[in-house]
PDB file of C-alpha atoms and ligand atoms in Angstrom:
ATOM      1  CA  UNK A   1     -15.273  -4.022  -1.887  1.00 50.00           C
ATOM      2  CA  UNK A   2     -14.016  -1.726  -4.816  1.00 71.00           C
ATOM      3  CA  UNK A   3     -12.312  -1.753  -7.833  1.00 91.00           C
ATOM      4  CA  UNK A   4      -9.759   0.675  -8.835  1.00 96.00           C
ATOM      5  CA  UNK A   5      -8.645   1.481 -12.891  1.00 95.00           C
ATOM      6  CA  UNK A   6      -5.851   3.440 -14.007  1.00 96.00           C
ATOM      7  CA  UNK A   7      -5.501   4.163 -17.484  1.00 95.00           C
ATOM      8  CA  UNK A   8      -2.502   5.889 -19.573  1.00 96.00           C
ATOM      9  CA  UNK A   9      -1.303   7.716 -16.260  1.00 95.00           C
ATOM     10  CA  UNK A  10       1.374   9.936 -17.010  1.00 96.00           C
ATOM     11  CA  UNK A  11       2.774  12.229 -13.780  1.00 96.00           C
ATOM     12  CA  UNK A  12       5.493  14.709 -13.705  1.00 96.00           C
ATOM     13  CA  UNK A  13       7.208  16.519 -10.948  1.00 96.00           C
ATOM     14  CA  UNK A  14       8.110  19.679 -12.698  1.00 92.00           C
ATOM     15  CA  UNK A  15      10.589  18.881 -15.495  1.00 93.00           C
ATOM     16  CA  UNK A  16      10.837  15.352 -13.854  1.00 95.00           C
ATOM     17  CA  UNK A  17       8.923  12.762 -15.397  1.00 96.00           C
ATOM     18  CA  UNK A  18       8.265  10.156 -12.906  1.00 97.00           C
ATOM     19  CA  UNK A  19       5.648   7.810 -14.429  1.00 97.00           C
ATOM     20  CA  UNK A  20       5.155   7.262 -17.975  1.00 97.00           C
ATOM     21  CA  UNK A  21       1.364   5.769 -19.057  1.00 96.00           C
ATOM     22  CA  UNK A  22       0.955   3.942 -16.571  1.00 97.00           C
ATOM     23  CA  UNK A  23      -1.813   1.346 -16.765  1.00 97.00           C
ATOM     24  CA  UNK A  24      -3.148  -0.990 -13.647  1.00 97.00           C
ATOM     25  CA  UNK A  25      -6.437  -2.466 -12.159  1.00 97.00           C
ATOM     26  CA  UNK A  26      -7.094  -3.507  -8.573  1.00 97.00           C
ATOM     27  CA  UNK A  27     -10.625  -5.600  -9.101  1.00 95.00           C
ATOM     28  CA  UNK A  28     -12.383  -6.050  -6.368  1.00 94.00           C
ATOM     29  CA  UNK A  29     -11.455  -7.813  -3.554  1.00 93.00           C
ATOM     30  CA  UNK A  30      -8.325  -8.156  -5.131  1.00 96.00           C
ATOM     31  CA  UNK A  31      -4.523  -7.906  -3.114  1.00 97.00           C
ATOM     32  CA  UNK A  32      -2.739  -6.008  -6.309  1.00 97.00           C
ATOM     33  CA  UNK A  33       1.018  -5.360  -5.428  1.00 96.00           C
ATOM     34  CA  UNK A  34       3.407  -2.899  -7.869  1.00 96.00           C
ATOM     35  CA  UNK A  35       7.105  -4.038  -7.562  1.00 93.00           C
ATOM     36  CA  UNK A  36       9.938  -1.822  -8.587  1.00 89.00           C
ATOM     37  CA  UNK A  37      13.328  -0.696  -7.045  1.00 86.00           C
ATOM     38  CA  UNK A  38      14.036   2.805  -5.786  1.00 87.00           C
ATOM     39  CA  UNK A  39      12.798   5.691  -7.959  1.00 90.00           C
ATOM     40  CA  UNK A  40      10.850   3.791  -9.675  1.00 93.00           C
ATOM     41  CA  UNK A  41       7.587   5.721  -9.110  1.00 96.00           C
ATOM     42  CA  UNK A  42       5.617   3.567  -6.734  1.00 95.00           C
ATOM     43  CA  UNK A  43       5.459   6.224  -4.401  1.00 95.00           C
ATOM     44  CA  UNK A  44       4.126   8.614  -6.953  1.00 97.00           C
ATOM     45  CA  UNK A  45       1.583   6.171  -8.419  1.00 97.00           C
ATOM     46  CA  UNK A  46       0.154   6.038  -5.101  1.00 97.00           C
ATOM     47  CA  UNK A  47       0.002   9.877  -4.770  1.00 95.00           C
ATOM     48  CA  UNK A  48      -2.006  10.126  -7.756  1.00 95.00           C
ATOM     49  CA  UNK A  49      -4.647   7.580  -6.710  1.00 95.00           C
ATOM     50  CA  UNK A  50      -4.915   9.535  -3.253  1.00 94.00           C
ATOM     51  CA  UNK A  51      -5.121  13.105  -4.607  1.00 93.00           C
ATOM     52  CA  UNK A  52      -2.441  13.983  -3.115  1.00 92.00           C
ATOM     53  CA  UNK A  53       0.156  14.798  -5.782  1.00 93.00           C
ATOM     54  CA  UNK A  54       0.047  18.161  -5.720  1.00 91.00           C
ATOM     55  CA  UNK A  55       1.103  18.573  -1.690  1.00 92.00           C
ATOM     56  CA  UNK A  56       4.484  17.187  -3.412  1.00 93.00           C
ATOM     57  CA  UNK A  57       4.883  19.735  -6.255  1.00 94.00           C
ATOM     58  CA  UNK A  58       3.789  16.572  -8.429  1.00 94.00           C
ATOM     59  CA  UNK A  59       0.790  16.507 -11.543  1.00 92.00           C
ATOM     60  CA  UNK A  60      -0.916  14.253 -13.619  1.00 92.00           C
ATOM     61  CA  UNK A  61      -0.076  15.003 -17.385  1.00 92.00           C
ATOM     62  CA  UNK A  62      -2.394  12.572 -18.600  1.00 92.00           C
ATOM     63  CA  UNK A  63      -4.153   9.192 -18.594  1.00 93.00           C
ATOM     64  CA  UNK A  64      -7.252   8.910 -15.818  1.00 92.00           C
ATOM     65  CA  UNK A  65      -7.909   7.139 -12.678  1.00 94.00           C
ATOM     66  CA  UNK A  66     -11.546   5.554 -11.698  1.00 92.00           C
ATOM     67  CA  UNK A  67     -12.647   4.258  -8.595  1.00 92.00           C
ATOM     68  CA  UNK A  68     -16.076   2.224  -8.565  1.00 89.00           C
ATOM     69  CA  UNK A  69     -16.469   3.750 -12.215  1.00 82.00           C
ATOM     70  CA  UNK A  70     -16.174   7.356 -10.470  1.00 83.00           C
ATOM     71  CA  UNK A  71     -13.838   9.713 -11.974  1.00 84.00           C
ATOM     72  CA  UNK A  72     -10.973  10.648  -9.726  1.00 82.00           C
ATOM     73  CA  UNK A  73      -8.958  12.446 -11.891  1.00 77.00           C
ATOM     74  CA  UNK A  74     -10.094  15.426 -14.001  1.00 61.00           C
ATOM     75  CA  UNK A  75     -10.079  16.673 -17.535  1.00 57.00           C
ATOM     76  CA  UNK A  76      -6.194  17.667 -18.634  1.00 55.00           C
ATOM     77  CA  UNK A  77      -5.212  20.673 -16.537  1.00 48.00           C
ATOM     78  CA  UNK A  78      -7.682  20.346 -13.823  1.00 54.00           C
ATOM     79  CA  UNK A  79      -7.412  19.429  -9.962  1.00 59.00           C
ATOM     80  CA  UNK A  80      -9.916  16.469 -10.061  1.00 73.00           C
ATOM     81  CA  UNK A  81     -11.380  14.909  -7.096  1.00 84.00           C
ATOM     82  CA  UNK A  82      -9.423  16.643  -3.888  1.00 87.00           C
ATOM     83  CA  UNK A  83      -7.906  13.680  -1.284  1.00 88.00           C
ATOM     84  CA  UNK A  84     -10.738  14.641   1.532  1.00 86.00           C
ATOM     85  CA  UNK A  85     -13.359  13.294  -0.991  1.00 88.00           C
ATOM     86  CA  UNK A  86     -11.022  10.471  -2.164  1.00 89.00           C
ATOM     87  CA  UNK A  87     -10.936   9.387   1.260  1.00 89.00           C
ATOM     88  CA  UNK A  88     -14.393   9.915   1.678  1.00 88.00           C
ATOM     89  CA  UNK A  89     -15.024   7.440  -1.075  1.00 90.00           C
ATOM     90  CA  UNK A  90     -13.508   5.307   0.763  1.00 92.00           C
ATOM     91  CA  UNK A  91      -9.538   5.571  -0.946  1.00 94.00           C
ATOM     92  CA  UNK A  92      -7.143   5.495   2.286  1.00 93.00           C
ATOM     93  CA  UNK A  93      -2.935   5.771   2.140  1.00 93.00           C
ATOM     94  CA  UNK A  94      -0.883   4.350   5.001  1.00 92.00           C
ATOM     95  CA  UNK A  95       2.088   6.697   3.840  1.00 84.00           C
ATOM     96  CA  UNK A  96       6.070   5.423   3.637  1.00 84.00           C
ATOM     97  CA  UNK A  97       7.760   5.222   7.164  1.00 78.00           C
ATOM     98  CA  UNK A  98       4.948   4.993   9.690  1.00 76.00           C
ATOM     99  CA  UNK A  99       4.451   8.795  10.132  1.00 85.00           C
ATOM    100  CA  UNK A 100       2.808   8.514  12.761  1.00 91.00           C
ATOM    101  CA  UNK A 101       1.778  11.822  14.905  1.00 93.00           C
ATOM    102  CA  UNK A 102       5.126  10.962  17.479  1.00 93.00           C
ATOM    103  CA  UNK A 103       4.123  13.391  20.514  1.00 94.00           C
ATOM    104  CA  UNK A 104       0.775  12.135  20.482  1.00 95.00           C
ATOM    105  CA  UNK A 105      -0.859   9.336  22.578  1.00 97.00           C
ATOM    106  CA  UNK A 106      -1.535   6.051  20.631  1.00 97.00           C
ATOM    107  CA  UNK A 107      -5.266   6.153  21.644  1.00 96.00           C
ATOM    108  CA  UNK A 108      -5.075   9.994  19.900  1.00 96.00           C
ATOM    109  CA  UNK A 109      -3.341   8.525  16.955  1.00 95.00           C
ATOM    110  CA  UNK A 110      -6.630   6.504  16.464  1.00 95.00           C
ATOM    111  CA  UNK A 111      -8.900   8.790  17.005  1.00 93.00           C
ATOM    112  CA  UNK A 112      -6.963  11.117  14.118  1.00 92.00           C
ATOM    113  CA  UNK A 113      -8.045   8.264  11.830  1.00 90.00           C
ATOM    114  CA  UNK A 114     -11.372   8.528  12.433  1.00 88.00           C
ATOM    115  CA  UNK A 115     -11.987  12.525  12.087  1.00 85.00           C
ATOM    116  CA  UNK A 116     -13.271  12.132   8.517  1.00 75.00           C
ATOM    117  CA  UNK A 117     -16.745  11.735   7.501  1.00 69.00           C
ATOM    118  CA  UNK A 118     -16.258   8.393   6.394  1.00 79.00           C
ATOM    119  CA  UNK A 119     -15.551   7.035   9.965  1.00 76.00           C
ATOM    120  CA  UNK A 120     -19.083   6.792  10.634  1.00 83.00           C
ATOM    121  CA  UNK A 121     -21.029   7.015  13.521  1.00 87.00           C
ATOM    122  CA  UNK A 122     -20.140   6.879  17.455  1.00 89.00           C
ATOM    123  CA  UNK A 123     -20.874   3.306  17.021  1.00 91.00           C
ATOM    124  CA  UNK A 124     -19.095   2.704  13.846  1.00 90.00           C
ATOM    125  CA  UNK A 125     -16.064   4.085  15.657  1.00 93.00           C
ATOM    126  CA  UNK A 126     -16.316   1.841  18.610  1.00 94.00           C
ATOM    127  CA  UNK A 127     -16.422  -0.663  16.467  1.00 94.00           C
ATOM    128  CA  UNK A 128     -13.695   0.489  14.494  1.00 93.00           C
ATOM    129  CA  UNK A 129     -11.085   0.864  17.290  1.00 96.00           C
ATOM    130  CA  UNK A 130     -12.139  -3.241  18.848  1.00 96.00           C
ATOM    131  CA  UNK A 131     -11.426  -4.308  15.737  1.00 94.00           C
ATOM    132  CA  UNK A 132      -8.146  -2.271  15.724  1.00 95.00           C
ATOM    133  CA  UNK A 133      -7.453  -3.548  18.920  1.00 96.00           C
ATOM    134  CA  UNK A 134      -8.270  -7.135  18.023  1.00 94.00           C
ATOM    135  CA  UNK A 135      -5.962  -7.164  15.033  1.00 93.00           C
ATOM    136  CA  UNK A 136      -3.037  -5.376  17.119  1.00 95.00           C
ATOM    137  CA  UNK A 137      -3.775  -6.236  21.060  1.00 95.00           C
ATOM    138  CA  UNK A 138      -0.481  -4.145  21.691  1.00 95.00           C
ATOM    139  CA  UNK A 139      -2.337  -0.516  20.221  1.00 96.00           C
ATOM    140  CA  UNK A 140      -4.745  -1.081  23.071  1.00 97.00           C
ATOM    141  CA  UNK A 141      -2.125  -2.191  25.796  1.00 97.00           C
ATOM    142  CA  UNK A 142      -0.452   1.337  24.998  1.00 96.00           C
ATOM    143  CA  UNK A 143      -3.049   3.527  24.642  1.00 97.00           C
ATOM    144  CA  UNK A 144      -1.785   6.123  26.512  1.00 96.00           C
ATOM    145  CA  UNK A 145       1.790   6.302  25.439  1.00 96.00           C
ATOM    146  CA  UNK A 146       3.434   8.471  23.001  1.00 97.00           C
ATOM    147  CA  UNK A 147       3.622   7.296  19.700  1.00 96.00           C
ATOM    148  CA  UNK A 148       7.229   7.970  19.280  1.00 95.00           C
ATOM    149  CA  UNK A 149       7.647   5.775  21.922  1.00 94.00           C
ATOM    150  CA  UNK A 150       6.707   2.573  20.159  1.00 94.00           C
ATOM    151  CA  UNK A 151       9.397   0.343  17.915  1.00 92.00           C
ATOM    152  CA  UNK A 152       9.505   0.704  14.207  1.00 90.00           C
ATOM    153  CA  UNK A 153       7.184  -2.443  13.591  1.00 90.00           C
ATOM    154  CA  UNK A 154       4.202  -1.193  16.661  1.00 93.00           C
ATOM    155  CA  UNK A 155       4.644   2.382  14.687  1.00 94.00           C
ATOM    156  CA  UNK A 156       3.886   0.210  11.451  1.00 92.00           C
ATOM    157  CA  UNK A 157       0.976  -0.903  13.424  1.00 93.00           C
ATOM    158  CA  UNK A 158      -0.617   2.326  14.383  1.00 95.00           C
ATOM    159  CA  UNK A 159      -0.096   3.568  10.748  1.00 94.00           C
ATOM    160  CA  UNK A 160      -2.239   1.081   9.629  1.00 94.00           C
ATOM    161  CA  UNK A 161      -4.816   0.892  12.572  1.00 95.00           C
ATOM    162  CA  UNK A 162      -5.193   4.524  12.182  1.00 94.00           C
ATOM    163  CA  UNK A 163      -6.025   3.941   8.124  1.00 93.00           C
ATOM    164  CA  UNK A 164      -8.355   1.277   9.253  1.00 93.00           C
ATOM    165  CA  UNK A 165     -10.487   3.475  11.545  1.00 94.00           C
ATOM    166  CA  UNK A 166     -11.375   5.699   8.366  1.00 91.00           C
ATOM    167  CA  UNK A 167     -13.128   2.339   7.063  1.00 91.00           C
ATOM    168  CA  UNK A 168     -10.995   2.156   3.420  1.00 93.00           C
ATOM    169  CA  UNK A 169     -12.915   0.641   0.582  1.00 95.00           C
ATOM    170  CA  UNK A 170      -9.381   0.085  -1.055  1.00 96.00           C
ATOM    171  CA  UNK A 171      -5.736   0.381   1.097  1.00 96.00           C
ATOM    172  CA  UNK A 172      -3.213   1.941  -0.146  1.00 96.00           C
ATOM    173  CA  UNK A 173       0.202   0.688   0.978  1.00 95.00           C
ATOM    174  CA  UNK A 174       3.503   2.470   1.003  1.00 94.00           C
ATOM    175  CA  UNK A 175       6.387  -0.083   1.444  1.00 92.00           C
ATOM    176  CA  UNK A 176       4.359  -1.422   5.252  1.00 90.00           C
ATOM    177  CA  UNK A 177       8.000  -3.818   5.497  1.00 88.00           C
ATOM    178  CA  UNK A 178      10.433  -1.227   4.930  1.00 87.00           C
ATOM    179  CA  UNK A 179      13.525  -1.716   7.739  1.00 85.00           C
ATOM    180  CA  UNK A 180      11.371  -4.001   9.607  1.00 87.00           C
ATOM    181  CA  UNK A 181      12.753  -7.619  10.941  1.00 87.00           C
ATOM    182  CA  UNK A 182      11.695 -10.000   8.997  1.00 88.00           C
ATOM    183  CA  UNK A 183       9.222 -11.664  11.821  1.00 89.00           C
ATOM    184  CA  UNK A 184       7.388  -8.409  12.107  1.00 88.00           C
ATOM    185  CA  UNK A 185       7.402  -7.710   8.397  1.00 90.00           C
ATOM    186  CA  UNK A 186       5.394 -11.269   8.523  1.00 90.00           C
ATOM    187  CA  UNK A 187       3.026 -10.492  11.571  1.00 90.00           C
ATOM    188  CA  UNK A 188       2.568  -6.964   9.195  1.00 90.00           C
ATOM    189  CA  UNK A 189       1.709  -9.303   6.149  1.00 91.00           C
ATOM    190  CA  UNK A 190      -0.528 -11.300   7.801  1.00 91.00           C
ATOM    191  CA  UNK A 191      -2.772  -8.586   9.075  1.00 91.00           C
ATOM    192  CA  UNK A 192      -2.877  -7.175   5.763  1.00 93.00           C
ATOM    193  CA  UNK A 193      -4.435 -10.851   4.281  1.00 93.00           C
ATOM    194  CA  UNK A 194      -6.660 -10.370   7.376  1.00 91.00           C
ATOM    195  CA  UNK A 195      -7.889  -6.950   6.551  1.00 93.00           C
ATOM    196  CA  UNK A 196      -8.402  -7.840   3.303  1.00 94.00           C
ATOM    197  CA  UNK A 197     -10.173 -10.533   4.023  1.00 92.00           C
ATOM    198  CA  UNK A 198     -12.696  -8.481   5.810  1.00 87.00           C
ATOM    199  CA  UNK A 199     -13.636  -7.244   2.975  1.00 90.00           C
ATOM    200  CA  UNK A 200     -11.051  -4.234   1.766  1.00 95.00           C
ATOM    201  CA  UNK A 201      -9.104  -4.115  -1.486  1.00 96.00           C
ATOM    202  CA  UNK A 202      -5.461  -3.209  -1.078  1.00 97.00           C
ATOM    203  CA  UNK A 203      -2.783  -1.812  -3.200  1.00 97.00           C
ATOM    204  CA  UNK A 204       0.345  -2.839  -2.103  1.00 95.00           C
ATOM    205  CA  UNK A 205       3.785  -1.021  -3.297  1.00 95.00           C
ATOM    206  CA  UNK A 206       7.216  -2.585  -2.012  1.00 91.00           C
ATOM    207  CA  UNK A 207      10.896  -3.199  -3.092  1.00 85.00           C
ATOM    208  CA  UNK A 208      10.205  -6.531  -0.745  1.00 85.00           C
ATOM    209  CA  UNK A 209       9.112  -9.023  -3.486  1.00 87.00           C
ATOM    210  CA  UNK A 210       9.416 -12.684  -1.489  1.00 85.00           C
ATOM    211  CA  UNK A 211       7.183 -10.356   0.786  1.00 86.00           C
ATOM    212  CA  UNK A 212       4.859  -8.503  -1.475  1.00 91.00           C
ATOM    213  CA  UNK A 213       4.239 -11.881  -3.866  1.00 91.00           C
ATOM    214  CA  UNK A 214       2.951 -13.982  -1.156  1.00 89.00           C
ATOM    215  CA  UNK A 215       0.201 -11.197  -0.328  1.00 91.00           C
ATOM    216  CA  UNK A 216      -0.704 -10.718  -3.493  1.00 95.00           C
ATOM    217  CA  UNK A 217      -2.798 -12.182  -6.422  1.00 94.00           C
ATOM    218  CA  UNK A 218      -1.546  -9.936  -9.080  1.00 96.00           C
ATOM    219  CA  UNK A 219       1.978  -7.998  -9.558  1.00 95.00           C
ATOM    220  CA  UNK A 220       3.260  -4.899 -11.474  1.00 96.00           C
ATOM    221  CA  UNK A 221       6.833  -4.165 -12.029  1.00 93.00           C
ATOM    222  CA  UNK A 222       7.385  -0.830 -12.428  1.00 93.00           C
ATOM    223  CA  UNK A 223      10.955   0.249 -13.828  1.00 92.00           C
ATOM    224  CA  UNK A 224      11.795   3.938 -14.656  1.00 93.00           C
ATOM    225  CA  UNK A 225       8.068   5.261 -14.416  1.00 96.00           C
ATOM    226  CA  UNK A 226       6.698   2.681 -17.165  1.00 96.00           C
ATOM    227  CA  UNK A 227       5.162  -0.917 -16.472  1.00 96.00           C
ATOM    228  CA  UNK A 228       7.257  -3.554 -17.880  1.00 92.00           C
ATOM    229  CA  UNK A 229       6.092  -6.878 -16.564  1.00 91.00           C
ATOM    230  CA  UNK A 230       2.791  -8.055 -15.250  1.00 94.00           C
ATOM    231  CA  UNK A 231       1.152 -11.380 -14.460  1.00 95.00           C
ATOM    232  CA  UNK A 232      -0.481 -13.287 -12.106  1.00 96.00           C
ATOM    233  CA  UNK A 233       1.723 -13.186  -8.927  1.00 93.00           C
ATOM    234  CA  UNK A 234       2.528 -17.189  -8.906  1.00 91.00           C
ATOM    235  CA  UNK A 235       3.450 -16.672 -12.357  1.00 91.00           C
ATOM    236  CA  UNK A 236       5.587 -13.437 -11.217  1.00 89.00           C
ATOM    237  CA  UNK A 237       7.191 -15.165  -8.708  1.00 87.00           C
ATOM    238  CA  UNK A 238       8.238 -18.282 -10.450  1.00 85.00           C
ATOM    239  CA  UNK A 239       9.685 -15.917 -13.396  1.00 82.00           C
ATOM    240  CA  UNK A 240      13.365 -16.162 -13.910  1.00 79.00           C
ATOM    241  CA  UNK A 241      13.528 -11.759 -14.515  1.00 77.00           C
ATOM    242  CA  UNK A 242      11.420 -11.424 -11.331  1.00 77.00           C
ATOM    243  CA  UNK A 243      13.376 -14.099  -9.035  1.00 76.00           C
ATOM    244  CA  UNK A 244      17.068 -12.704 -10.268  1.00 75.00           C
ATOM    245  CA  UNK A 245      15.800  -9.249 -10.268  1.00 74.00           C
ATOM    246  CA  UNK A 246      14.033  -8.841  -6.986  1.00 70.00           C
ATOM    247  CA  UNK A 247      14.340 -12.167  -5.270  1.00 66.00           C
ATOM    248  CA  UNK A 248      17.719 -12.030  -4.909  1.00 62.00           C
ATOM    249  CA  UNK A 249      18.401 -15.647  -6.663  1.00 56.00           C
ATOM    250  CA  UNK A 250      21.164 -15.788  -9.202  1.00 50.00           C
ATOM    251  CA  UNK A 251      21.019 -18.144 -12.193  1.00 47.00           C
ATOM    252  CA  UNK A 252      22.912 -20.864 -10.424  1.00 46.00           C
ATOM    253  CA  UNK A 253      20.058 -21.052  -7.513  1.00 46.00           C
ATOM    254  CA  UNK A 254      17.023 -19.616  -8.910  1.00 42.00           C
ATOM    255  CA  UNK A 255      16.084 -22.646 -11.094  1.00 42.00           C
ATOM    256  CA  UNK A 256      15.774 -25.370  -8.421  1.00 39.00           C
ATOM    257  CA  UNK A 257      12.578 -26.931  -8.091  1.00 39.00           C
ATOM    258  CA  UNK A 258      12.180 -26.461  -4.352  1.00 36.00           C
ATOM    259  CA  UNK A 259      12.541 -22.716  -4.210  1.00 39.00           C
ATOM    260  CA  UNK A 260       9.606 -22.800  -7.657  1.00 36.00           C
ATOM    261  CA  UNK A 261       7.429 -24.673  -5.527  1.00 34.00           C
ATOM    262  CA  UNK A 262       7.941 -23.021  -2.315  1.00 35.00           C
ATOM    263  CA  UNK A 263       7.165 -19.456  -3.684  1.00 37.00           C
ATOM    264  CA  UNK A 264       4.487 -20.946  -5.611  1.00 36.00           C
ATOM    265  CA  UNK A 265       2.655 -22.186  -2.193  1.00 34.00           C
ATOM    266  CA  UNK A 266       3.822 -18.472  -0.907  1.00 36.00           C
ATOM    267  CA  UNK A 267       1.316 -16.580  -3.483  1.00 36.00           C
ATOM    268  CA  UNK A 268      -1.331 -19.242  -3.403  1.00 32.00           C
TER     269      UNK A 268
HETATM  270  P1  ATP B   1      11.367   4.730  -3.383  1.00 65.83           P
HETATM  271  O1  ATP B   1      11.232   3.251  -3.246  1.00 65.83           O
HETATM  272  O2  ATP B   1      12.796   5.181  -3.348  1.00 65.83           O
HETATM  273  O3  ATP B   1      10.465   5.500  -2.478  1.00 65.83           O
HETATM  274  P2  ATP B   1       9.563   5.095  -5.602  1.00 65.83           P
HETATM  275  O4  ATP B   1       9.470   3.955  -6.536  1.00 65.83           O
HETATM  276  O5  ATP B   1       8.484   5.253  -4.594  1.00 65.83           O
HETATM  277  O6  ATP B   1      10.950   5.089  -4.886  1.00 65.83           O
HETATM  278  P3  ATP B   1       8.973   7.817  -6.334  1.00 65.83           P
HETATM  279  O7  ATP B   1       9.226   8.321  -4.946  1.00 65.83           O
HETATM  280  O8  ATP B   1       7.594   7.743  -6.825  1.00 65.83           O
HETATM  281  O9  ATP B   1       9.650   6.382  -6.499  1.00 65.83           O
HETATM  282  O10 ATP B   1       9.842   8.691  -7.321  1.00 65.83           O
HETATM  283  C1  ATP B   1       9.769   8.591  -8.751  1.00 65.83           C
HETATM  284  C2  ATP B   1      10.630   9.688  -9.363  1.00 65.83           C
HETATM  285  O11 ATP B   1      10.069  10.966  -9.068  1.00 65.83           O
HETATM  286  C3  ATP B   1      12.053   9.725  -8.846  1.00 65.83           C
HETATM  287  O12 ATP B   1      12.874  10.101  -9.914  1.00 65.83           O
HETATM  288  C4  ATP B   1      12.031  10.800  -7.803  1.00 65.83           C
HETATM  289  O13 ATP B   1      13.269  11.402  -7.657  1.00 65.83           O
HETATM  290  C5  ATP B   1      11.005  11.766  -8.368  1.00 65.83           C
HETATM  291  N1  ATP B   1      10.296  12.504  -7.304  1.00 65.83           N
HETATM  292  C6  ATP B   1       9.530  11.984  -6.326  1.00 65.83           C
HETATM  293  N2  ATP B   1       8.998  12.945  -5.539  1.00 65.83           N
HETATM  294  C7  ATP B   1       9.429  14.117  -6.047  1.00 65.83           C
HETATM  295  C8  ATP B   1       9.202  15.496  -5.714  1.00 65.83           C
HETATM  296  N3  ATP B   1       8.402  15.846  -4.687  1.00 65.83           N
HETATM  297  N4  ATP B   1       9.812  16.434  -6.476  1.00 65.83           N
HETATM  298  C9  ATP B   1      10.603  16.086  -7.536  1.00 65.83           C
HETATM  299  N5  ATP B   1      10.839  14.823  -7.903  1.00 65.83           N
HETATM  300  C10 ATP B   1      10.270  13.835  -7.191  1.00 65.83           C
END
């Protein structure tokens, strides 16, 4: 398990200013998720913990990032760690829209997961795609197809089969519901308590809240590049702003005891 600490984080795109000292801990073991609508800078936040800012024209201005209690980002003007070693360390992003590789055979898809160092062994990477397999039987039913050939949610799938076969210490999660039916958006969810489970932090970003808040013991809302609301994710979901705001319940129907209680027993 692994513990992730962001402090102050300021990052710009050029003359755009995208997040704004941004503060946020994933403890370990923990299912953190960061809420906010489009633009808000989820994406971005992301980027920064995964080193990868800069293949977006994109730079940390200030404010730090720690993983374990390592330093991932540098002194002011400097690169810091570079995203090969941040996924060595175990830091792994399953990027918006399933980019997956589309030409490529499923089984290939895997096996680009596992190229790092982190993968491990022969072994480890046996082991790695069974327990791929196990969580999504239909990865190992199409093997040999083309990824471009799957459906939006199976695509989902690989994404995240093929960020579980470099072994992440901490998940990074762009949006895993976005335009997916609402049953596969579910089977999605449930893999990621699974995963977790097994013994992976995860940092979760999505406009889906219902979604996002039942996953989840902790919730950010990010608005404009700037935190504005935190808490507990029961406490989240049972908050009038969160429920009107992202919940989709107006004043007249967010109140009622049933739908308290039922998104209570969702972020138990
Ligand atoms: P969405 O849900 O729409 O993906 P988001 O919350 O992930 O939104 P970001 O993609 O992080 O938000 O964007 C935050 C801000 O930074 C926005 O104003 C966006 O236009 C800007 N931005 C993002 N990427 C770039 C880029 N490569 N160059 C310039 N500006 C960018």
């Amino acid at each position: 398990m692994a513990s992730l600490q962001v402090r102050g984080l300021s990052v710009g795109y050029g003359p755009v200013r995208a997040l704004r000292g941004v503060s946020l801990d994933v403890p370990e073991g923990a299912v953190v998720v960061v809420l906010g609508g489009n633009g808000a800078g989820k994406t971005t936040l992301l980027r920064a913990v995964s080193r990868t800012l800069a293949f977006h024209r994109g730079a940390a201005t200030g404010g730090s990032i720690g993983f374990d209690g390592r330093a991932f980002s540098g002194p002011e003007g400097t690169a810091g760690l570079s995203p090969a070693r941040a996924v060595a360390a175990g830091v792994v992003q399953v990027p918006e829209g399933r980019q997956v590789f589309a030409r490529m055979t499923v089984a290939d898809n895997l096996r680009a997961g596992a190229l790092g160092a982190r993968a491990g062994s022969r072994a480890d990477i046996a082991r790695s795609l069974a327990r791929v397999h196990a969580l999504f039987p239909v990865l190992a039913r199409r093997a040999g197809q083309r990824a471009g050939l799957l459906s939006g949610g199976e695509q989902q799938m690989l994404a995240l089969g093929r960020a579980l076969m470099a072994r992440p210490r901490l998940l990074l999660l762009d949006e895993p519901s976005l335009g997916l039916a609402p049953k596969m958006a579910a089977t999605i969810a449930e893999t990621v308590t699974e995963i977790n489970a097994s013994g992976t932090s995860v940092l979760l970003v999505e406009q889906n809240a219902a979604l996002a808040l039942r996953l989840a013991s902790y919730a950010y809302v990010l608005e404009v590049g700037e935190v504005t609301l935190e808490g507990p994710a029961a406490e989240l979901a049972a908050s009038d702003e969160v429920r009107r705001r992202y919940l989709g319940l107006t004043g007249e129907d967010a109140p009622g005891p049933r739908t308290a209680r039922t998104l209570d027993r969702w972020s138990a």
